[in-house]
Amino acid sequence: MTGWLRRRWRLVVVRGNSMAPTLRDGDRLVVRVGRTPTPGDVVVFRARDVVPDADLTWMVKRVHRVEPDGAVTVRGDNARSQDSRHFGVVPRGAILGVARWRR
C-alpha cells in the first residue's frame, strides 16, 4: 500500500518567497502526482526543464493558462517571482503534479 501512495502523492517543502503570501518558505505541500492542472492550481515542476542552470530541483507556481498541448504558463503569487514571463511555458512532461493540501 505504501508503494501505491508514494506513486500517487508526494510531500514537497516550499523554499523561497515566490508564492508569498499564499505559501511561505518552509510550508509543506501534499502533491497529487500526475494530475492534470487547470488555471488557478498550484503546480510543482522540474526547474531544470525550464531554467537549465537552475540550482533548484523543483519549482512551485500557480497555473495561469493551459496550452492545447498540455504545457502551462505559470505565475508566482509574489510580484517579484521568476515565472513564465521570464522562462516561458512549462512542458507537460516537467510537471510533477498539483498541490492539494498545505501542511
mmCIF file of N, CA and C in Angstrom:
data_model
loop_
_atom_site.group_PDB
_atom_site.id
_atom_site.type_symbol
_atom_site.label_atom_id
_atom_site.label_comp_id
_atom_site.label_asym_id
_atom_site.label_seq_id
_atom_site.Cartn_x
_atom_site.Cartn_y
_atom_site.Cartn_z
ATOM 1 N N MET A 1 0.821 -1.200 0.000
ATOM 2 C CA MET A 1 0.000 0.000 0.000
ATOM 3 C C MET A 1 0.862 1.260 0.000
ATOM 4 N N THR A 2 1.984 1.266 0.736
ATOM 5 C CA THR A 2 2.804 2.473 0.778
ATOM 6 C C THR A 2 3.424 2.769 -0.575
ATOM 7 N N GLY A 3 3.720 1.744 -1.377
ATOM 8 C CA GLY A 3 4.236 1.967 -2.726
ATOM 9 C C GLY A 3 3.234 2.706 -3.585
ATOM 10 N N TRP A 4 1.967 2.316 -3.484
ATOM 11 C CA TRP A 4 0.904 2.984 -4.232
ATOM 12 C C TRP A 4 0.798 4.448 -3.818
ATOM 13 N N LEU A 5 0.859 4.699 -2.500
ATOM 14 C CA LEU A 5 0.775 6.078 -2.014
ATOM 15 C C LEU A 5 1.943 6.912 -2.518
ATOM 16 N N ARG A 6 3.125 6.355 -2.526
ATOM 17 C CA ARG A 6 4.302 7.107 -2.989
ATOM 18 C C ARG A 6 4.236 7.428 -4.471
ATOM 19 N N ARG A 7 3.596 6.562 -5.245
ATOM 20 C CA ARG A 7 3.460 6.843 -6.677
ATOM 21 C C ARG A 7 2.408 7.917 -6.943
ATOM 22 N N ARG A 8 1.431 8.040 -6.073
ATOM 23 C CA ARG A 8 0.317 8.972 -6.276
ATOM 24 C C ARG A 8 0.473 10.311 -5.567
ATOM 25 N N TRP A 9 1.188 10.340 -4.463
ATOM 26 C CA TRP A 9 1.292 11.539 -3.623
ATOM 27 C C TRP A 9 2.744 11.795 -3.243
ATOM 28 N N ARG A 10 3.130 13.058 -3.156
ATOM 29 C CA ARG A 10 4.469 13.441 -2.706
ATOM 30 C C ARG A 10 4.350 14.612 -1.744
ATOM 31 N N LEU A 11 5.291 14.690 -0.833
ATOM 32 C CA LEU A 11 5.384 15.820 0.083
ATOM 33 C C LEU A 11 6.515 16.711 -0.407
ATOM 34 N N VAL A 12 6.225 17.986 -0.641
ATOM 35 C CA VAL A 12 7.193 18.947 -1.162
ATOM 36 C C VAL A 12 7.285 20.108 -0.187
ATOM 37 N N VAL A 13 8.513 20.524 0.133
ATOM 38 C CA VAL A 13 8.733 21.662 1.027
ATOM 39 C C VAL A 13 9.011 22.901 0.182
ATOM 40 N N VAL A 14 8.289 23.968 0.459
ATOM 41 C CA VAL A 14 8.452 25.234 -0.266
ATOM 42 C C VAL A 14 9.729 25.917 0.210
ATOM 43 N N ARG A 15 10.531 26.374 -0.745
ATOM 44 C CA ARG A 15 11.736 27.159 -0.442
ATOM 45 C C ARG A 15 11.649 28.483 -1.201
ATOM 46 N N GLY A 16 11.843 29.573 -0.515
ATOM 47 C CA GLY A 16 11.797 30.884 -1.150
ATOM 48 C C GLY A 16 10.468 31.590 -0.957
ATOM 49 N N ASN A 17 10.366 32.774 -1.587
ATOM 50 C CA ASN A 17 9.208 33.644 -1.379
ATOM 51 C C ASN A 17 8.381 33.889 -2.633
ATOM 52 N N SER A 18 8.599 33.134 -3.707
ATOM 53 C CA SER A 18 7.914 33.430 -4.964
ATOM 54 C C SER A 18 6.402 33.239 -4.887
ATOM 55 N N MET A 19 5.924 32.472 -3.905
ATOM 56 C CA MET A 19 4.483 32.247 -3.773
ATOM 57 C C MET A 19 3.892 32.970 -2.562
ATOM 58 N N ALA A 20 4.673 33.836 -1.927
ATOM 59 C CA ALA A 20 4.163 34.613 -0.786
ATOM 60 C C ALA A 20 3.136 35.619 -1.302
ATOM 61 N N PRO A 21 2.101 35.881 -0.575
ATOM 62 C CA PRO A 21 1.828 35.483 0.798
ATOM 63 C C PRO A 21 1.077 34.154 0.921
ATOM 64 N N THR A 22 0.682 33.544 -0.205
ATOM 65 C CA THR A 22 -0.083 32.297 -0.142
ATOM 66 C C THR A 22 0.715 31.172 0.507
ATOM 67 N N LEU A 23 1.932 30.977 0.031
ATOM 68 C CA LEU A 23 2.827 29.954 0.576
ATOM 69 C C LEU A 23 4.095 30.630 1.064
ATOM 70 N N ARG A 24 4.614 30.131 2.159
ATOM 71 C CA ARG A 24 5.819 30.718 2.751
ATOM 72 C C ARG A 24 6.937 29.690 2.784
ATOM 73 N N ASP A 25 8.155 30.188 2.883
ATOM 74 C CA ASP A 25 9.325 29.335 2.990
ATOM 75 C C ASP A 25 9.121 28.348 4.151
ATOM 76 N N GLY A 26 9.269 27.058 3.858
ATOM 77 C CA GLY A 26 9.093 26.034 4.879
ATOM 78 C C GLY A 26 7.730 25.362 4.888
ATOM 79 N N ASP A 27 6.736 25.951 4.206
ATOM 80 C CA ASP A 27 5.434 25.281 4.106
ATOM 81 C C ASP A 27 5.614 23.946 3.400
ATOM 82 N N ARG A 28 4.792 22.984 3.781
ATOM 83 C CA ARG A 28 4.842 21.665 3.141
ATOM 84 C C ARG A 28 3.567 21.459 2.344
ATOM 85 N N LEU A 29 3.726 20.967 1.121
ATOM 86 C CA LEU A 29 2.593 20.724 0.242
ATOM 87 C C LEU A 29 2.440 19.236 -0.027
ATOM 88 N N VAL A 30 1.221 18.764 -0.002
ATOM 89 C CA VAL A 30 0.915 17.406 -0.428
ATOM 90 C C VAL A 30 0.517 17.515 -1.898
ATOM 91 N N VAL A 31 1.288 16.839 -2.762
ATOM 92 C CA VAL A 31 1.131 16.977 -4.206
ATOM 93 C C VAL A 31 0.562 15.695 -4.796
ATOM 94 N N ARG A 32 -0.479 15.831 -5.612
ATOM 95 C CA ARG A 32 -1.067 14.692 -6.315
ATOM 96 C C ARG A 32 -0.295 14.517 -7.614
ATOM 97 N N VAL A 33 0.474 13.448 -7.707
ATOM 98 C CA VAL A 33 1.333 13.184 -8.855
ATOM 99 C C VAL A 33 0.478 12.832 -10.071
ATOM 100 N N GLY A 34 0.818 13.444 -11.214
ATOM 101 C CA GLY A 34 0.170 13.097 -12.464
ATOM 102 C C GLY A 34 -1.165 13.753 -12.727
ATOM 103 N N ARG A 35 -1.666 14.527 -11.805
ATOM 104 C CA ARG A 35 -2.974 15.178 -12.021
ATOM 105 C C ARG A 35 -2.825 16.286 -13.060
ATOM 106 N N THR A 36 -3.766 16.398 -13.965
ATOM 107 C CA THR A 36 -3.745 17.431 -14.992
ATOM 108 C C THR A 36 -4.108 18.775 -14.372
ATOM 109 N N PRO A 37 -3.246 19.770 -14.524
ATOM 110 C CA PRO A 37 -3.526 21.075 -13.905
ATOM 111 C C PRO A 37 -4.562 21.882 -14.676
ATOM 112 N N THR A 38 -5.228 22.751 -13.943
ATOM 113 C CA THR A 38 -6.164 23.707 -14.521
ATOM 114 C C THR A 38 -5.768 25.100 -14.030
ATOM 115 N N PRO A 39 -6.196 26.163 -14.714
ATOM 116 C CA PRO A 39 -5.842 27.505 -14.267
ATOM 117 C C PRO A 39 -6.237 27.728 -12.804
ATOM 118 N N GLY A 40 -5.319 28.307 -12.042
ATOM 119 C CA GLY A 40 -5.536 28.560 -10.623
ATOM 120 C C GLY A 40 -4.900 27.516 -9.725
ATOM 121 N N ASP A 41 -4.610 26.319 -10.268
ATOM 122 C CA ASP A 41 -3.942 25.276 -9.476
ATOM 123 C C ASP A 41 -2.507 25.675 -9.161
ATOM 124 N N VAL A 42 -2.009 25.209 -8.028
ATOM 125 C CA VAL A 42 -0.593 25.346 -7.692
ATOM 126 C C VAL A 42 0.082 24.058 -8.130
ATOM 127 N N VAL A 43 1.133 24.181 -8.967
ATOM 128 C CA VAL A 43 1.815 23.009 -9.504
ATOM 129 C C VAL A 43 3.267 22.972 -9.061
ATOM 130 N N VAL A 44 3.821 21.766 -9.075
ATOM 131 C CA VAL A 44 5.237 21.547 -8.821
ATOM 132 C C VAL A 44 5.827 20.981 -10.104
ATOM 133 N N PHE A 45 6.955 21.553 -10.563
ATOM 134 C CA PHE A 45 7.575 21.094 -11.800
ATOM 135 C C PHE A 45 9.099 21.132 -11.688
ATOM 136 N N ARG A 46 9.761 20.349 -12.559
ATOM 137 C CA ARG A 46 11.225 20.288 -12.566
ATOM 138 C C ARG A 46 11.795 21.614 -13.040
ATOM 139 N N ALA A 47 12.601 22.224 -12.200
ATOM 140 C CA ALA A 47 13.165 23.544 -12.501
ATOM 141 C C ALA A 47 14.081 23.512 -13.716
ATOM 142 N N ARG A 48 14.903 22.493 -13.842
ATOM 143 C CA ARG A 48 15.899 22.457 -14.921
ATOM 144 C C ARG A 48 15.276 22.266 -16.296
ATOM 145 N N ASP A 49 14.007 21.871 -16.359
ATOM 146 C CA ASP A 49 13.333 21.759 -17.653
ATOM 147 C C ASP A 49 12.982 23.127 -18.229
ATOM 148 N N VAL A 50 12.944 24.147 -17.396
ATOM 149 C CA VAL A 50 12.614 25.495 -17.877
ATOM 150 C C VAL A 50 13.754 26.489 -17.664
ATOM 151 N N VAL A 51 14.599 26.228 -16.678
ATOM 152 C CA VAL A 51 15.763 27.080 -16.402
ATOM 153 C C VAL A 51 16.973 26.139 -16.300
ATOM 154 N N PRO A 52 17.664 25.900 -17.422
ATOM 155 C CA PRO A 52 18.722 24.883 -17.446
ATOM 156 C C PRO A 52 19.807 25.042 -16.377
ATOM 157 N N ASP A 53 20.142 26.258 -15.987
ATOM 158 C CA ASP A 53 21.195 26.452 -14.993
ATOM 159 C C ASP A 53 20.640 26.653 -13.577
ATOM 160 N N ALA A 54 19.398 26.251 -13.353
ATOM 161 C CA ALA A 54 18.763 26.421 -12.038
ATOM 162 C C ALA A 54 19.483 25.580 -10.989
ATOM 163 N N ASP A 55 19.614 26.137 -9.796
ATOM 164 C CA ASP A 55 20.202 25.378 -8.687
ATOM 165 C C ASP A 55 19.118 24.693 -7.854
ATOM 166 N N LEU A 56 17.867 24.788 -8.294
ATOM 167 C CA LEU A 56 16.733 24.135 -7.628
ATOM 168 C C LEU A 56 16.382 22.842 -8.354
ATOM 169 N N THR A 57 15.793 21.908 -7.642
ATOM 170 C CA THR A 57 15.286 20.695 -8.278
ATOM 171 C C THR A 57 13.855 20.915 -8.751
ATOM 172 N N TRP A 58 13.031 21.499 -7.887
ATOM 173 C CA TRP A 58 11.617 21.710 -8.178
ATOM 174 C C TRP A 58 11.256 23.174 -8.018
ATOM 175 N N MET A 59 10.221 23.620 -8.732
ATOM 176 C CA MET A 59 9.657 24.955 -8.561
ATOM 177 C C MET A 59 8.168 24.807 -8.274
ATOM 178 N N VAL A 60 7.625 25.755 -7.511
ATOM 179 C CA VAL A 60 6.205 25.777 -7.157
ATOM 180 C C VAL A 60 5.624 27.094 -7.663
ATOM 181 N N LYS A 61 4.616 27.005 -8.522
ATOM 182 C CA LYS A 61 3.974 28.200 -9.083
ATOM 183 C C LYS A 61 2.495 27.924 -9.308
ATOM 184 N N ARG A 62 1.747 28.999 -9.594
ATOM 185 C CA ARG A 62 0.313 28.885 -9.891
ATOM 186 C C ARG A 62 0.111 28.873 -11.408
ATOM 187 N N VAL A 63 -0.776 28.003 -11.878
ATOM 188 C CA VAL A 63 -1.074 27.905 -13.312
ATOM 189 C C VAL A 63 -1.878 29.132 -13.740
ATOM 190 N N HIS A 64 -1.367 29.794 -14.756
ATOM 191 C CA HIS A 64 -2.050 30.960 -15.326
ATOM 192 C C HIS A 64 -2.916 30.526 -16.516
ATOM 193 N N ARG A 65 -2.328 29.681 -17.371
ATOM 194 C CA ARG A 65 -3.037 29.230 -18.567
ATOM 195 C C ARG A 65 -2.532 27.842 -18.958
ATOM 196 N N VAL A 66 -3.423 27.021 -19.503
ATOM 197 C CA VAL A 66 -3.063 25.700 -20.019
ATOM 198 C C VAL A 66 -3.122 25.766 -21.535
ATOM 199 N N GLU A 67 -2.020 25.392 -22.181
ATOM 200 C CA GLU A 67 -1.940 25.400 -23.643
ATOM 201 C C GLU A 67 -2.591 24.131 -24.202
ATOM 202 N N PRO A 68 -2.967 24.127 -25.493
ATOM 203 C CA PRO A 68 -3.602 22.946 -26.092
ATOM 204 C C PRO A 68 -2.763 21.661 -25.986
ATOM 205 N N ASP A 69 -1.431 21.794 -25.971
ATOM 206 C CA ASP A 69 -0.568 20.606 -25.890
ATOM 207 C C ASP A 69 -0.313 20.155 -24.452
ATOM 208 N N GLY A 70 -0.952 20.797 -23.485
ATOM 209 C CA GLY A 70 -0.791 20.422 -22.078
ATOM 210 C C GLY A 70 0.281 21.202 -21.346
ATOM 211 N N ALA A 71 1.087 21.987 -22.065
ATOM 212 C CA ALA A 71 2.058 22.861 -21.408
ATOM 213 C C ALA A 71 1.291 23.947 -20.649
ATOM 214 N N VAL A 72 1.925 24.527 -19.636
ATOM 215 C CA VAL A 72 1.254 25.563 -18.851
ATOM 216 C C VAL A 72 2.115 26.809 -18.748
ATOM 217 N N THR A 73 1.464 27.954 -18.641
ATOM 218 C CA THR A 73 2.166 29.165 -18.242
ATOM 219 C C THR A 73 1.876 29.333 -16.763
ATOM 220 N N VAL A 74 2.901 29.745 -16.024
ATOM 221 C CA VAL A 74 2.774 29.840 -14.571
ATOM 222 C C VAL A 74 3.152 31.228 -14.098
ATOM 223 N N ARG A 75 2.619 31.582 -12.937
ATOM 224 C CA ARG A 75 2.940 32.845 -12.275
ATOM 225 C C ARG A 75 3.164 32.562 -10.804
ATOM 226 N N GLY A 76 4.093 33.289 -10.207
ATOM 227 C CA GLY A 76 4.247 33.253 -8.765
ATOM 228 C C GLY A 76 3.270 34.245 -8.156
ATOM 229 N N ASP A 77 2.822 33.995 -6.944
ATOM 230 C CA ASP A 77 1.904 34.930 -6.290
ATOM 231 C C ASP A 77 2.603 36.216 -5.879
ATOM 232 N N ASN A 78 3.912 36.163 -5.694
ATOM 233 C CA ASN A 78 4.708 37.334 -5.356
ATOM 234 C C ASN A 78 5.038 38.074 -6.654
ATOM 235 N N ALA A 79 4.853 39.386 -6.668
ATOM 236 C CA ALA A 79 5.098 40.184 -7.872
ATOM 237 C C ALA A 79 6.536 40.087 -8.365
ATOM 238 N N ARG A 80 7.478 39.744 -7.498
ATOM 239 C CA ARG A 80 8.894 39.650 -7.883
ATOM 240 C C ARG A 80 9.317 38.236 -8.274
ATOM 241 N N SER A 81 8.354 37.371 -8.465
ATOM 242 C CA SER A 81 8.628 35.969 -8.791
ATOM 243 C C SER A 81 9.233 35.814 -10.185
ATOM 244 N N GLN A 82 10.142 34.855 -10.332
ATOM 245 C CA GLN A 82 10.610 34.418 -11.647
ATOM 246 C C GLN A 82 9.609 33.369 -12.119
ATOM 247 N N ASP A 83 8.960 33.620 -13.254
ATOM 248 C CA ASP A 83 7.916 32.705 -13.714
ATOM 249 C C ASP A 83 7.875 32.692 -15.232
ATOM 250 N N SER A 84 6.771 32.284 -15.819
ATOM 251 C CA SER A 84 6.692 32.148 -17.283
ATOM 252 C C SER A 84 6.945 33.452 -18.023
ATOM 253 N N ARG A 85 6.801 34.574 -17.369
ATOM 254 C CA ARG A 85 7.145 35.844 -18.008
ATOM 255 C C ARG A 85 8.645 35.921 -18.273
ATOM 256 N N HIS A 86 9.428 35.122 -17.535
ATOM 257 C CA HIS A 86 10.880 35.104 -17.682
ATOM 258 C C HIS A 86 11.382 33.884 -18.451
ATOM 259 N N PHE A 87 10.785 32.707 -18.195
ATOM 260 C CA PHE A 87 11.324 31.483 -18.801
ATOM 261 C C PHE A 87 10.382 30.776 -19.767
ATOM 262 N N GLY A 88 9.213 31.317 -20.022
ATOM 263 C CA GLY A 88 8.302 30.716 -20.997
ATOM 264 C C GLY A 88 7.422 29.627 -20.404
ATOM 265 N N VAL A 89 6.873 28.791 -21.282
ATOM 266 C CA VAL A 89 5.932 27.758 -20.848
ATOM 267 C C VAL A 89 6.656 26.606 -20.171
ATOM 268 N N VAL A 90 5.921 25.899 -19.326
ATOM 269 C CA VAL A 90 6.413 24.698 -18.659
ATOM 270 C C VAL A 90 5.843 23.508 -19.419
ATOM 271 N N PRO A 91 6.715 22.649 -19.992
ATOM 272 C CA PRO A 91 6.197 21.497 -20.734
ATOM 273 C C PRO A 91 5.430 20.533 -19.832
ATOM 274 N N ARG A 92 4.454 19.882 -20.403
ATOM 275 C CA ARG A 92 3.632 18.928 -19.644
ATOM 276 C C ARG A 92 4.484 17.880 -18.928
ATOM 277 N N GLY A 93 5.520 17.381 -19.594
ATOM 278 C CA GLY A 93 6.374 16.341 -19.024
ATOM 279 C C GLY A 93 7.194 16.791 -17.825
ATOM 280 N N ALA A 94 7.330 18.097 -17.610
ATOM 281 C CA ALA A 94 8.103 18.614 -16.487
ATOM 282 C C ALA A 94 7.278 18.703 -15.201
ATOM 283 N N ILE A 95 5.968 18.581 -15.321
ATOM 284 C CA ILE A 95 5.077 18.785 -14.171
ATOM 285 C C ILE A 95 4.998 17.517 -13.324
ATOM 286 N N LEU A 96 5.363 17.642 -12.043
ATOM 287 C CA LEU A 96 5.230 16.526 -11.102
ATOM 288 C C LEU A 96 3.761 16.319 -10.759
ATOM 289 N N GLY A 97 3.073 17.396 -10.416
ATOM 290 C CA GLY A 97 1.675 17.272 -10.044
ATOM 291 C C GLY A 97 1.111 18.565 -9.490
ATOM 292 N N VAL A 98 -0.089 18.433 -8.940
ATOM 293 C CA VAL A 98 -0.851 19.572 -8.434
ATOM 294 C C VAL A 98 -0.908 19.504 -6.908
ATOM 295 N N ALA A 99 -0.615 20.629 -6.259
ATOM 296 C CA ALA A 99 -0.695 20.692 -4.799
ATOM 297 C C ALA A 99 -2.156 20.597 -4.380
ATOM 298 N N ARG A 100 -2.444 19.706 -3.443
ATOM 299 C CA ARG A 100 -3.815 19.525 -2.978
ATOM 300 C C ARG A 100 -4.026 20.075 -1.573
ATOM 301 N N TRP A 101 -3.002 19.972 -0.713
ATOM 302 C CA TRP A 101 -3.121 20.474 0.655
ATOM 303 C C TRP A 101 -1.810 21.098 1.092
ATOM 304 N N ARG A 102 -1.928 22.027 2.020
ATOM 305 C CA ARG A 102 -0.750 22.610 2.670
ATOM 306 C C ARG A 102 -0.747 22.125 4.101
ATOM 307 N N ARG A 103 0.423 21.691 4.580
ATOM 308 C CA ARG A 103 0.540 21.181 5.952
ATOM 309 C C ARG A 103 1.426 22.104 6.754
#
